[in-house]
Tab-separated table of C-alpha atoms in Angstrom:
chain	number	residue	atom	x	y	z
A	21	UNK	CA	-56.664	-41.170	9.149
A	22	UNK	CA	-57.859	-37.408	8.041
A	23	UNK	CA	-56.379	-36.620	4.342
A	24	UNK	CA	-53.394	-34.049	4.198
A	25	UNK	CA	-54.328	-31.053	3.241
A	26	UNK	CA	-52.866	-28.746	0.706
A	27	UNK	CA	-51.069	-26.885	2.947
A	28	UNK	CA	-49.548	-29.934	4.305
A	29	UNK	CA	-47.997	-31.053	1.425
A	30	UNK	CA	-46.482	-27.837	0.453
A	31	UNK	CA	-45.168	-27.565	4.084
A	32	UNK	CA	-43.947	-31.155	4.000
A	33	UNK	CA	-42.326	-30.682	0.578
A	34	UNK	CA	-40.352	-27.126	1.706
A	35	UNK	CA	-39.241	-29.457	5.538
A	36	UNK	CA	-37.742	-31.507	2.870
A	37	UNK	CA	-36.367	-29.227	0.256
A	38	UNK	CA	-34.749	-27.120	3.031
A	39	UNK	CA	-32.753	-30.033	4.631
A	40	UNK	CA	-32.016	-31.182	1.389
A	41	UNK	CA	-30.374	-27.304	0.767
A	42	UNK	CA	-28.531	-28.028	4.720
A	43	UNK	CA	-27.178	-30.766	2.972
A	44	UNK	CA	-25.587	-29.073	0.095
A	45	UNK	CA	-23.858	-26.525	2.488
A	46	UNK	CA	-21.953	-29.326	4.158
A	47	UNK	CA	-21.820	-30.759	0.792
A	48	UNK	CA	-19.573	-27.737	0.154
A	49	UNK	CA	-17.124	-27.925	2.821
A	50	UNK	CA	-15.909	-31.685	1.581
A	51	UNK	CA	-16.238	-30.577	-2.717
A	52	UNK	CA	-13.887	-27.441	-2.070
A	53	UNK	CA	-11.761	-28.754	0.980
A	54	UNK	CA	-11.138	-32.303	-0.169
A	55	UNK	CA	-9.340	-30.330	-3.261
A	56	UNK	CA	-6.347	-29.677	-1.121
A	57	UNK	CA	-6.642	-32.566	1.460
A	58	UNK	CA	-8.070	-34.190	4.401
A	59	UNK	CA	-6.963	-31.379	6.938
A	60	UNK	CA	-8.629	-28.457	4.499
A	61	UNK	CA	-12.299	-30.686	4.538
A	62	UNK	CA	-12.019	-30.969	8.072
A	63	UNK	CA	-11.213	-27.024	8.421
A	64	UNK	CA	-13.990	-26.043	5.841
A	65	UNK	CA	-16.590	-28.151	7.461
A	66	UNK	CA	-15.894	-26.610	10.839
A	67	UNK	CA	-16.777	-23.155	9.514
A	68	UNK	CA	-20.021	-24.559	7.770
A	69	UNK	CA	-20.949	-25.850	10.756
A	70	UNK	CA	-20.027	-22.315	12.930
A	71	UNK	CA	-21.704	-20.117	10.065
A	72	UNK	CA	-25.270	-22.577	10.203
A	73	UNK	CA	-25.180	-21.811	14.223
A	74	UNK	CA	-24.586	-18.286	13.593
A	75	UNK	CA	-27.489	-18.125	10.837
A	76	UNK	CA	-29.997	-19.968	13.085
A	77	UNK	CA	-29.059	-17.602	16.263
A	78	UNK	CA	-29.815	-14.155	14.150
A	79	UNK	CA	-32.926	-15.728	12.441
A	80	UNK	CA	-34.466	-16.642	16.007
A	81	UNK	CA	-33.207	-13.262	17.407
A	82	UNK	CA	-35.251	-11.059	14.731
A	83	UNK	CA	-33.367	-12.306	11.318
A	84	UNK	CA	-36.179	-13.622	9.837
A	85	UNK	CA	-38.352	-11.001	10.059
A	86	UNK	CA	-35.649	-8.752	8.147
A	87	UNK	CA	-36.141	-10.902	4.931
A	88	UNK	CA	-39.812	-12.173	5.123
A	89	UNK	CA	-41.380	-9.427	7.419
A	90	UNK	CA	-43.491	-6.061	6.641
A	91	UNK	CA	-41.510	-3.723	5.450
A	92	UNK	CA	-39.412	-1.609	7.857
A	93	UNK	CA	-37.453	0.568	5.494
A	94	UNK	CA	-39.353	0.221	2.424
A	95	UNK	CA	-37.945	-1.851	-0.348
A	96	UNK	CA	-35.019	-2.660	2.015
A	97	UNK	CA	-35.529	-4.689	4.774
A	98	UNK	CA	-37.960	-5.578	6.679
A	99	UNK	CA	-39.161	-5.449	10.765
A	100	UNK	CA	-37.370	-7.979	12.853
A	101	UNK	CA	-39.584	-10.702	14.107
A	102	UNK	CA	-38.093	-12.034	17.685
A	103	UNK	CA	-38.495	-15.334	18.163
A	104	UNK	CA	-40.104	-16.444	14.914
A	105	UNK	CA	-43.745	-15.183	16.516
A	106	UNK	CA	-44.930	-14.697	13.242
A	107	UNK	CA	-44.674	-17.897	11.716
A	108	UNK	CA	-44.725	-19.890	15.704
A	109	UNK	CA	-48.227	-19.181	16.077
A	110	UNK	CA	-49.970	-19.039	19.888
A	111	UNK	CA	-51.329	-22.306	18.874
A	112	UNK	CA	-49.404	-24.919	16.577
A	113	UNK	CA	-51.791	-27.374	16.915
A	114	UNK	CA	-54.198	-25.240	14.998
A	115	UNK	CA	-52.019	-22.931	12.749
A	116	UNK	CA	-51.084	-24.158	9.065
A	117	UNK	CA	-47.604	-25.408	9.210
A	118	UNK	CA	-46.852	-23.772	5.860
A	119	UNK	CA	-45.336	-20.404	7.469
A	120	UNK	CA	-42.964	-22.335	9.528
A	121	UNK	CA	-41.574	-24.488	6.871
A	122	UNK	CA	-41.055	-21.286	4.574
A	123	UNK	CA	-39.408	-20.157	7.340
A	124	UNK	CA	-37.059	-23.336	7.802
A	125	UNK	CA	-36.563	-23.453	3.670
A	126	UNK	CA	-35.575	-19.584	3.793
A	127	UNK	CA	-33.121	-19.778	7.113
A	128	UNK	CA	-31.775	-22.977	5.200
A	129	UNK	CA	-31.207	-20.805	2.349
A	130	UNK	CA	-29.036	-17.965	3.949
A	131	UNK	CA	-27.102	-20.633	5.968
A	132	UNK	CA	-26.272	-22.003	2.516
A	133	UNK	CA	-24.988	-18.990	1.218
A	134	UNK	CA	-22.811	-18.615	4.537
A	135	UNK	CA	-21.794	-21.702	3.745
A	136	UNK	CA	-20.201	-20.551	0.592
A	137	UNK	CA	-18.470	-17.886	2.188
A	138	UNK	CA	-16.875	-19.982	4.891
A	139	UNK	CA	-15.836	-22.649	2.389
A	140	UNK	CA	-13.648	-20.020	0.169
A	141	UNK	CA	-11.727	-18.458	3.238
A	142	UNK	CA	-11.788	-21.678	5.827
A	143	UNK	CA	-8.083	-21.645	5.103
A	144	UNK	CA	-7.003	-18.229	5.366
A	145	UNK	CA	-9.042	-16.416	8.379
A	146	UNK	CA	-8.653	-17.698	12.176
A	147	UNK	CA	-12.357	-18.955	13.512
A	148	UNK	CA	-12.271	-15.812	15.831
A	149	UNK	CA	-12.734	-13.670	12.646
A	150	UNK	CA	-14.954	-15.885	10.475
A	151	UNK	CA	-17.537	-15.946	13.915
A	152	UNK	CA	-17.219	-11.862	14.005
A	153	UNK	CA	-17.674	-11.623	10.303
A	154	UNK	CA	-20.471	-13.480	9.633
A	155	UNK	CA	-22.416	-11.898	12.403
A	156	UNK	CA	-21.584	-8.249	10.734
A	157	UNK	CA	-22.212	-9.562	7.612
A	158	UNK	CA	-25.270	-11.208	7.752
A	159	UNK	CA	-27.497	-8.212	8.336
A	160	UNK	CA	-24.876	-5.994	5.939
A	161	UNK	CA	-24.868	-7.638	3.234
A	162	UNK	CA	-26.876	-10.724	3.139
A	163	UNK	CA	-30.334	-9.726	4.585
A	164	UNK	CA	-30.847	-7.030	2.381
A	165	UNK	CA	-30.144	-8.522	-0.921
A	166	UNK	CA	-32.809	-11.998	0.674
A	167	UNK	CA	-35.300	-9.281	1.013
A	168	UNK	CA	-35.098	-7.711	-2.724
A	169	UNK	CA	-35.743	-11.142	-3.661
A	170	UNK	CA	-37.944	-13.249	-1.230
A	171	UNK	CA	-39.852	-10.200	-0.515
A	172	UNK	CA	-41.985	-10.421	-3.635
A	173	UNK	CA	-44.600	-7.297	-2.834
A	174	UNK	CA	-41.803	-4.926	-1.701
A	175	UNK	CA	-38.381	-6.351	-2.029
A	176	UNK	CA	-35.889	-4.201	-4.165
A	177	UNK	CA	-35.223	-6.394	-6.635
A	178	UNK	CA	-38.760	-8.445	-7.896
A	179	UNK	CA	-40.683	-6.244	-6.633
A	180	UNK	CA	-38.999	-2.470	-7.558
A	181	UNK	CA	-36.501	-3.983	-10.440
A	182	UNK	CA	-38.985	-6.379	-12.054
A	183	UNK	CA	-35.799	-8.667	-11.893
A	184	UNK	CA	-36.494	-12.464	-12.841
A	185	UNK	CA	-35.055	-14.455	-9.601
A	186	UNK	CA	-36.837	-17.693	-8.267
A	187	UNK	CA	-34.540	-19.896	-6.312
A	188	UNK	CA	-32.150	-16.655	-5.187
A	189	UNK	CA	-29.279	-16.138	-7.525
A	190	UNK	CA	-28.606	-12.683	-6.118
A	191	UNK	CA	-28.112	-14.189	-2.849
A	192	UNK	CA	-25.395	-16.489	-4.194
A	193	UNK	CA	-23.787	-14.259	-6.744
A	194	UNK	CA	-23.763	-12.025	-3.118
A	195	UNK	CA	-21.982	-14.804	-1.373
A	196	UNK	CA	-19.552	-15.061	-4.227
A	197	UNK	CA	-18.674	-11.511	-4.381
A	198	UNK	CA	-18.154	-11.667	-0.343
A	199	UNK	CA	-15.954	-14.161	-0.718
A	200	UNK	CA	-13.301	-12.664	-3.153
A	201	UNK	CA	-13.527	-9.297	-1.030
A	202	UNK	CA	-12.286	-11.228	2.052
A	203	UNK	CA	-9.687	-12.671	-0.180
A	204	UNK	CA	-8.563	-9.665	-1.192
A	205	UNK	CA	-8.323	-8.718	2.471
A	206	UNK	CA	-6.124	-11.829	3.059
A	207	UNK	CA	-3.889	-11.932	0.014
A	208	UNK	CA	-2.003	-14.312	-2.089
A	209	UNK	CA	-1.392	-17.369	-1.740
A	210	UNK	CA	0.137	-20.541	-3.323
A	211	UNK	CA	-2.237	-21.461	-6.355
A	212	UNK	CA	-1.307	-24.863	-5.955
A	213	UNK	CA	-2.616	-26.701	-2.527
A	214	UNK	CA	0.335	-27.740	-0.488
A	215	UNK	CA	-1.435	-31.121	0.126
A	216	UNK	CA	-2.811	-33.809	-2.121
A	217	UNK	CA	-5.908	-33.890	-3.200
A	218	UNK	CA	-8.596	-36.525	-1.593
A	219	UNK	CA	-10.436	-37.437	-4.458
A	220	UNK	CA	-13.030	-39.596	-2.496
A	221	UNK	CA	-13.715	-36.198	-0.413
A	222	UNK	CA	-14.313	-34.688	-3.139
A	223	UNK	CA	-16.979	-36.643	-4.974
A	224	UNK	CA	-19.354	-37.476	-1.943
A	225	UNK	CA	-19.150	-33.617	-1.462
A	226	UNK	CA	-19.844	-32.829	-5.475
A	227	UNK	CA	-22.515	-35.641	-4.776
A	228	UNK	CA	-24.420	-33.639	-1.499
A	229	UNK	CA	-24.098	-30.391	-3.397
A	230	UNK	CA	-25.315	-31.570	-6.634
A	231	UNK	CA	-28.759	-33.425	-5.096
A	232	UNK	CA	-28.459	-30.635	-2.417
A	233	UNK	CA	-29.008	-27.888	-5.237
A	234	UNK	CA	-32.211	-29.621	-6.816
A	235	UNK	CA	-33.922	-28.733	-3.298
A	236	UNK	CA	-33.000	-25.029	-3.676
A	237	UNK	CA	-34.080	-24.614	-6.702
A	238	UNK	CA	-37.483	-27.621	-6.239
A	239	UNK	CA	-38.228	-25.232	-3.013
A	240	UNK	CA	-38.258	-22.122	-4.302
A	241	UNK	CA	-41.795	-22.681	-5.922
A	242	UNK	CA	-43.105	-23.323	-2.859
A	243	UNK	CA	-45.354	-25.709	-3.209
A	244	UNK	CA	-46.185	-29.041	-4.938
A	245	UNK	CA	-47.664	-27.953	-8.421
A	246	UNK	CA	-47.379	-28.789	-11.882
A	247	UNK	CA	-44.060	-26.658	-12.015
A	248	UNK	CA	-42.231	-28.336	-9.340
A	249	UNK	CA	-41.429	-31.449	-11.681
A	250	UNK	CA	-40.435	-29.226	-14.871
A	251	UNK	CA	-38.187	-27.316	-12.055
A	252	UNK	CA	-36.823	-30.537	-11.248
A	253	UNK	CA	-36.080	-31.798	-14.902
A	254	UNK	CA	-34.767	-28.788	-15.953
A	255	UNK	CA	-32.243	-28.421	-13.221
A	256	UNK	CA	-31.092	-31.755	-14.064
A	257	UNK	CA	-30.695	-31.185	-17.404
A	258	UNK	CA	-29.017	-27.899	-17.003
A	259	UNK	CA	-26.249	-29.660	-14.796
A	260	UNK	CA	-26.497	-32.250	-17.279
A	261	UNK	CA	-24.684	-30.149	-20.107
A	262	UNK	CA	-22.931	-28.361	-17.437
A	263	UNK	CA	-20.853	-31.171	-16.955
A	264	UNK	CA	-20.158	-32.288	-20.776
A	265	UNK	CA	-19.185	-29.062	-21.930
A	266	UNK	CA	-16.986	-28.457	-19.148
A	267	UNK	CA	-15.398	-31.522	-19.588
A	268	UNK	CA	-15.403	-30.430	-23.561
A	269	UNK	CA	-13.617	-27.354	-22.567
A	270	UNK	CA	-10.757	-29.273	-20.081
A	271	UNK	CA	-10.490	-31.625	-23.156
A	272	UNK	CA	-9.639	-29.140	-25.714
A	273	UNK	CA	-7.061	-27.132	-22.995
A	274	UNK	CA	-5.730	-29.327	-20.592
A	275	UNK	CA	-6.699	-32.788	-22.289
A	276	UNK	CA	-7.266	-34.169	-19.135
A	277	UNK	CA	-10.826	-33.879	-18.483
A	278	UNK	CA	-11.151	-35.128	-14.285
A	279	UNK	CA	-13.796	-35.903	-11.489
A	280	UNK	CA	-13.259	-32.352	-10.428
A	281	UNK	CA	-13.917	-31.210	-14.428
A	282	UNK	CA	-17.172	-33.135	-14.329
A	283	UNK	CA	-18.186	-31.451	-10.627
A	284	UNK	CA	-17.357	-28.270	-11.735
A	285	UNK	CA	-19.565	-28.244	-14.880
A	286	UNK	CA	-22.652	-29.739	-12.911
A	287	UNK	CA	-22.292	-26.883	-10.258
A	288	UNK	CA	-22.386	-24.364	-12.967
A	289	UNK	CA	-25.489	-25.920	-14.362
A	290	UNK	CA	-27.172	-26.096	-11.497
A	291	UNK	CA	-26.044	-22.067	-10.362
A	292	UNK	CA	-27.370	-21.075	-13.505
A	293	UNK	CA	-30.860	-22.613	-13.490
A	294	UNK	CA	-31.393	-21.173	-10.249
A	295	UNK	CA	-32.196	-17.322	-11.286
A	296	UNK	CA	-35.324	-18.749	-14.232
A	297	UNK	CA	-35.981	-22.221	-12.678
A	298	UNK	CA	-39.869	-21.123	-12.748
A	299	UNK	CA	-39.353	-20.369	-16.309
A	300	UNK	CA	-37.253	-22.670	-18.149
A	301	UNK	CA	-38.276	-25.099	-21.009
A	302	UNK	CA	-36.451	-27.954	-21.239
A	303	UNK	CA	-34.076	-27.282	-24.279
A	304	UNK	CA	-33.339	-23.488	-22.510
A	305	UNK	CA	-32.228	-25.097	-19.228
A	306	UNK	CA	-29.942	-27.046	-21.482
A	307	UNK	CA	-28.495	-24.025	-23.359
A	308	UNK	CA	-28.453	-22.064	-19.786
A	309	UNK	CA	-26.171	-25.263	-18.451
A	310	UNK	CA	-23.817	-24.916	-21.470
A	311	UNK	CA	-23.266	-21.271	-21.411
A	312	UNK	CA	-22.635	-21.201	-17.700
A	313	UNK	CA	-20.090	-24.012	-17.587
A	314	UNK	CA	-18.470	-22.377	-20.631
A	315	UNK	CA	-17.846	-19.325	-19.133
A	316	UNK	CA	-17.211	-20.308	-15.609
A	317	UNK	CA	-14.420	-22.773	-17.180
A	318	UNK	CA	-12.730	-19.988	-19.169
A	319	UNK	CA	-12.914	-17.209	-15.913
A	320	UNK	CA	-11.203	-20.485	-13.991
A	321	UNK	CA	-8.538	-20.854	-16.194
A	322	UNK	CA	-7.732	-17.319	-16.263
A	323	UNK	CA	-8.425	-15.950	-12.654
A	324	UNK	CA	-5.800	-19.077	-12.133
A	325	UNK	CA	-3.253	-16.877	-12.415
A	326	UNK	CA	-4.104	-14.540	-9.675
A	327	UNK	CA	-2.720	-17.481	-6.894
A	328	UNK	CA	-5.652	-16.674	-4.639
A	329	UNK	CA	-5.547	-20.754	-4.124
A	330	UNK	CA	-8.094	-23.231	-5.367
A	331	UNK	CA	-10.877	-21.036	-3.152
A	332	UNK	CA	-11.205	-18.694	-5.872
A	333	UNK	CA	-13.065	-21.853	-8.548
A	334	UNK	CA	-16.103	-21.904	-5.860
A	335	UNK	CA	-15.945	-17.988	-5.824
A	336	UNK	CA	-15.918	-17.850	-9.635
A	337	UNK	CA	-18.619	-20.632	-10.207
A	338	UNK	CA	-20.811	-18.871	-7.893
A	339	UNK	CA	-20.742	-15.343	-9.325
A	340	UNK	CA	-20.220	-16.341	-13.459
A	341	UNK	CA	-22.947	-19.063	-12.729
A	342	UNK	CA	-24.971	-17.008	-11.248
A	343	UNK	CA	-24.655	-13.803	-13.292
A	344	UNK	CA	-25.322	-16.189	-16.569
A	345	UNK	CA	-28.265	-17.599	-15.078
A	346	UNK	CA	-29.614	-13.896	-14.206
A	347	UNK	CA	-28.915	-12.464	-17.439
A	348	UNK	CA	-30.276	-15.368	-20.120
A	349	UNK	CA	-34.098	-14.587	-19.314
A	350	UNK	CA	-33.709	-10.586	-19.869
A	351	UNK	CA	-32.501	-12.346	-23.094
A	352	UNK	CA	-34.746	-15.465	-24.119
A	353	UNK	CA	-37.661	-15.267	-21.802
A	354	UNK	CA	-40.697	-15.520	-23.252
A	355	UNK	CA	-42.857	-11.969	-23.824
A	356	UNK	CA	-40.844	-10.201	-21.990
A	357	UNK	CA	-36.864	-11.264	-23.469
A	358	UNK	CA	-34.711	-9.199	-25.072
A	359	UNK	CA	-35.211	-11.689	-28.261
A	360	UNK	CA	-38.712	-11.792	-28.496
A	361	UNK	CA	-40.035	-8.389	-27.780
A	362	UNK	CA	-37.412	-6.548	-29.035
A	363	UNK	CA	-37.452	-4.758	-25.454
A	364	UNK	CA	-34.389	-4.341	-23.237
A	365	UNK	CA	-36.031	-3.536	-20.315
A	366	UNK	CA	-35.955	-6.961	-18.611
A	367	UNK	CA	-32.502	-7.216	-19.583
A	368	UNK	CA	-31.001	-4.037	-18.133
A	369	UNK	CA	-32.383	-4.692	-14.795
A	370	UNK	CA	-31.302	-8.531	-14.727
A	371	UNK	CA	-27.871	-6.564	-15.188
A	372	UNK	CA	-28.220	-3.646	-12.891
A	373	UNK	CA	-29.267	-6.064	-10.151
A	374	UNK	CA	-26.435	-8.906	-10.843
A	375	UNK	CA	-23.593	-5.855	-11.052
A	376	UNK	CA	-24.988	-4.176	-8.307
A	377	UNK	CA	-25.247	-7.302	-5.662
A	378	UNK	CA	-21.493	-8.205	-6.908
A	379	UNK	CA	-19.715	-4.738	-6.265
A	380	UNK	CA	-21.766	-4.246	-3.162
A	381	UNK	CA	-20.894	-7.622	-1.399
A	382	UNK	CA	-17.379	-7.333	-2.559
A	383	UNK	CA	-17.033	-3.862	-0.857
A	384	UNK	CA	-18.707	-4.637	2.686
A	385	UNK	CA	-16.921	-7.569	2.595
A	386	UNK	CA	-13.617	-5.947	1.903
A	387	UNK	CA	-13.875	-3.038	4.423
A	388	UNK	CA	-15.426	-5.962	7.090
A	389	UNK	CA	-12.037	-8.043	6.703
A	390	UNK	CA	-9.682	-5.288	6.740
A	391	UNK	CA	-11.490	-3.753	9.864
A	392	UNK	CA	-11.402	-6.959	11.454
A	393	UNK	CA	-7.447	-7.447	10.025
A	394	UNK	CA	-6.480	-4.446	11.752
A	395	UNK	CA	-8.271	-4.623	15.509
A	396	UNK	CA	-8.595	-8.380	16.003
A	397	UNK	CA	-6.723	-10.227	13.370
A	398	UNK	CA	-7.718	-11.814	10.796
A	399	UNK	CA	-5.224	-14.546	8.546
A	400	UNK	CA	-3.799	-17.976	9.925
A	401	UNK	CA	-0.874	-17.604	8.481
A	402	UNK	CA	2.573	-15.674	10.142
A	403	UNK	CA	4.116	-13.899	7.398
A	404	UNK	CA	7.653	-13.645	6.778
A	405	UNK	CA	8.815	-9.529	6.419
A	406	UNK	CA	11.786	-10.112	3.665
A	407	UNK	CA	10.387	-11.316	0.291
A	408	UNK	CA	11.964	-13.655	-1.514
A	409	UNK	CA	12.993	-16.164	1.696
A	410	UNK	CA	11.164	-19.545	0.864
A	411	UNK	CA	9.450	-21.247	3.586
A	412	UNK	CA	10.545	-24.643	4.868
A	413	UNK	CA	9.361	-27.347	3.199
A	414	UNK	CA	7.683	-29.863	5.648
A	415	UNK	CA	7.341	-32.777	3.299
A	416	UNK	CA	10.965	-32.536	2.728
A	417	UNK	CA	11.030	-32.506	-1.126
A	418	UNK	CA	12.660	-30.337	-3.586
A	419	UNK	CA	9.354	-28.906	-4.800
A	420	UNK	CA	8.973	-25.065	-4.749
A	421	UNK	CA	7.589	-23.699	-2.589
A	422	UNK	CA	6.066	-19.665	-3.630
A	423	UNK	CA	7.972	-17.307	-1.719
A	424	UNK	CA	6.272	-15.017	1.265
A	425	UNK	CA	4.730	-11.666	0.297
A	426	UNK	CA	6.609	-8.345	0.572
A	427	UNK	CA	4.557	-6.737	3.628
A	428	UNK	CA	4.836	-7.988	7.020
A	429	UNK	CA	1.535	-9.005	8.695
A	430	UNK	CA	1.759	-9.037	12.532
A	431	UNK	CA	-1.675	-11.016	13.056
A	432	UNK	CA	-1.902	-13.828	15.605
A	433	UNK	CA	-1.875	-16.993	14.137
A	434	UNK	CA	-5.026	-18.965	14.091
């Protein structure tokens, strides 16, 4: 039997990595669904599974080559590559495999992202809208910020900005900022899901997202080197003292600390390790983990009161975690930090990038929704047009139920 060759391993070790990031998108649909029941899980997993096909489609059809390719609008995006002929090869037999897996590891990525998106607003948009979105905002939104940051000779962002971004944090805090500008397109709703909880939905979800994550951020090295293991541990870690001090910070407010506490605080660990993962010692990825499940607990608690439903944790873990994790190395990285070198160059475009993904994917995403809200409809839900009349409660209890908003919205239902 002929030895593996280096390629081979790294190729074999992104095939891997990459389902292992497939994995914690359909983590994603049980973790936030099963937090307001079976029938929510079921919902959010459908639009996972609708937002992968849609990913997969556009990557085959020229997607890829928008966020890998040679440059077609410098420093933007790239030319479209039909059919994955670049990475295909005439002969497959012959070709390294390595382009191919990079390929499957970076298509895995974006569907992951998607995956966040159709998780927050699985119960508020019909399907019909959620397919039409995501194919407008795929090469809006999402392609261009993938090529500032996978595109490491031309890309916007590492290779104009400088900015610090292994495993894609830009691409997620962009997912999170989509997210609340659909939202805001949709409007209120009941903070409190009108169903129970499914706490066994919600833990093998927070399970697949958790060992899901450690291949996003174990793939973006790209290959099997003395890193790859210090990437590991540190991710680890980092969720490690994500989930103590966000169970610290449920203990001191609510003095309930709960599975979903414990869930929480890991995902912010892990969001937060995924901008410096090539960079982090041990004892940072640590302090990284604290800080992010710090914040992202106290923006929970207080974004709460907006009723946007229980959607709005997953947006805010995504974009606090992710902005944390972006901004600590223009702080404490070695050389280069804000600490050490006395310089705040590294800093200022860590922020400049982070802000400028966040208000950018919130506005697309807003203008998207409300052009789809207007022509083909867009919520599930038949609004009353008199605020103030309660709906009926189905479970038959005397439990209140929020009353309707104020406008009418004549939308088919879903």
């Amino acid at each position: 039997m002929a030895q593996a060759t280096p390629d081979q391993v790294d190729a074999l070790l992104l095939f891997f990595c990459g389902a292992l990031v497939m994995l914690a998108a359909l983590g994603l649909a049980f973790f936030a669904g099963g937090m307001a029941g079976r029938a929510r899980a079921a919902r959010s997993f459908r639009f996972v599974l609708v937002g992968a096909a849609v990913v997969v489609v556009l990557a085959v059809f020229g997607g890829y080559g928008l966020i890998a390719g040679p440059p077609l609008i410098p420093h933007l995006v790239g030319r479209p590559d039909v059919g994955l002929a670049s990475v295909a090869g005439v002969d497959p037999a012959a070709s390294s495999p390595y382009p191919a897996a990079r390929a499957g590891y970076l298509i895995a990525v974006l569907v992951l992202c998607t995956g966040i998106v159709g998780v927050a607003i699985a119960s508020r948009v019909t399907l019909r809208a959620w397919i039409l979105f995501s194919v407008l905002w795929l090469p809006l939104v999402v392609l261009p910020v993938a090529y500032g940051v996978f595109s490491l000779d031309d890309g916007w962002a590492v290779g104009g900005l400088g900015v610090v971004d292994f495993g894609g944090a830009l691409v997620v805090v962009a997912a999170g900022g989509s997210s609340v500008g659909v939202l805001m397109a949709c409007g209120r709703s009941e903070h409190l899901p009108p169903h129970p909880s499914r706490p066994a939905l919600v833990a093998i979800g927070g399970a697949f997202l958790w060992v899901g994550w450690l291949g996003l951020i174990v793939g973006s090295e790209g290959s099997l080197d003395a890193y790859a293991p210090l990437m590991a541990m540190g991710a680890f870690l980092s969720s490690a003292t994500g989930v103590l001090m966000w169970m610290l910070v449920d203990a001191v407010l609510l003095r309930r600390p709960t599975l979903v506490s414990a869930l929480c605080g890991a995902f912010a660990g892990l969001v937060a390790a995924t901008a410096a993962s090539g960079a982090l010692t041990l004892g940072w990825s640590m302090l990284v983990g604290a800080l992010s499940s710090l914040a992202c607990a106290t923006m929970v608690d207080l974004v709460a009161r907006a009723r946007f439903g229980p959607a709005l944790t997953l947006c805010v873990v995504t974009i606090v975690g992710g902005l944390v994790g972006l901004l600590f190395p223009g702080l404490f990285a070695t050389g280069s930090g804000m600490v050490d070198s006395g310089n705040f160059d590294l800093f200022i475009a860590q922020g400049i990038a982070g802000m400028a993904v966040l208000l950018y994917s919130a506005t697309v995403s807003l203008l998207l929704a409300l052009a789809l809200r207007y022509t083909v409809g867009l919520t599930r839900v038949r609004y009353r047009a008199v605020r103030g009349i309660d709906e009926k409660r189905p479970d038959g209890t005397d439990r209140a139920v929020p009353s309707v908003p104020a406008e009418p919205n004549r939308e088919s239902a879903g």
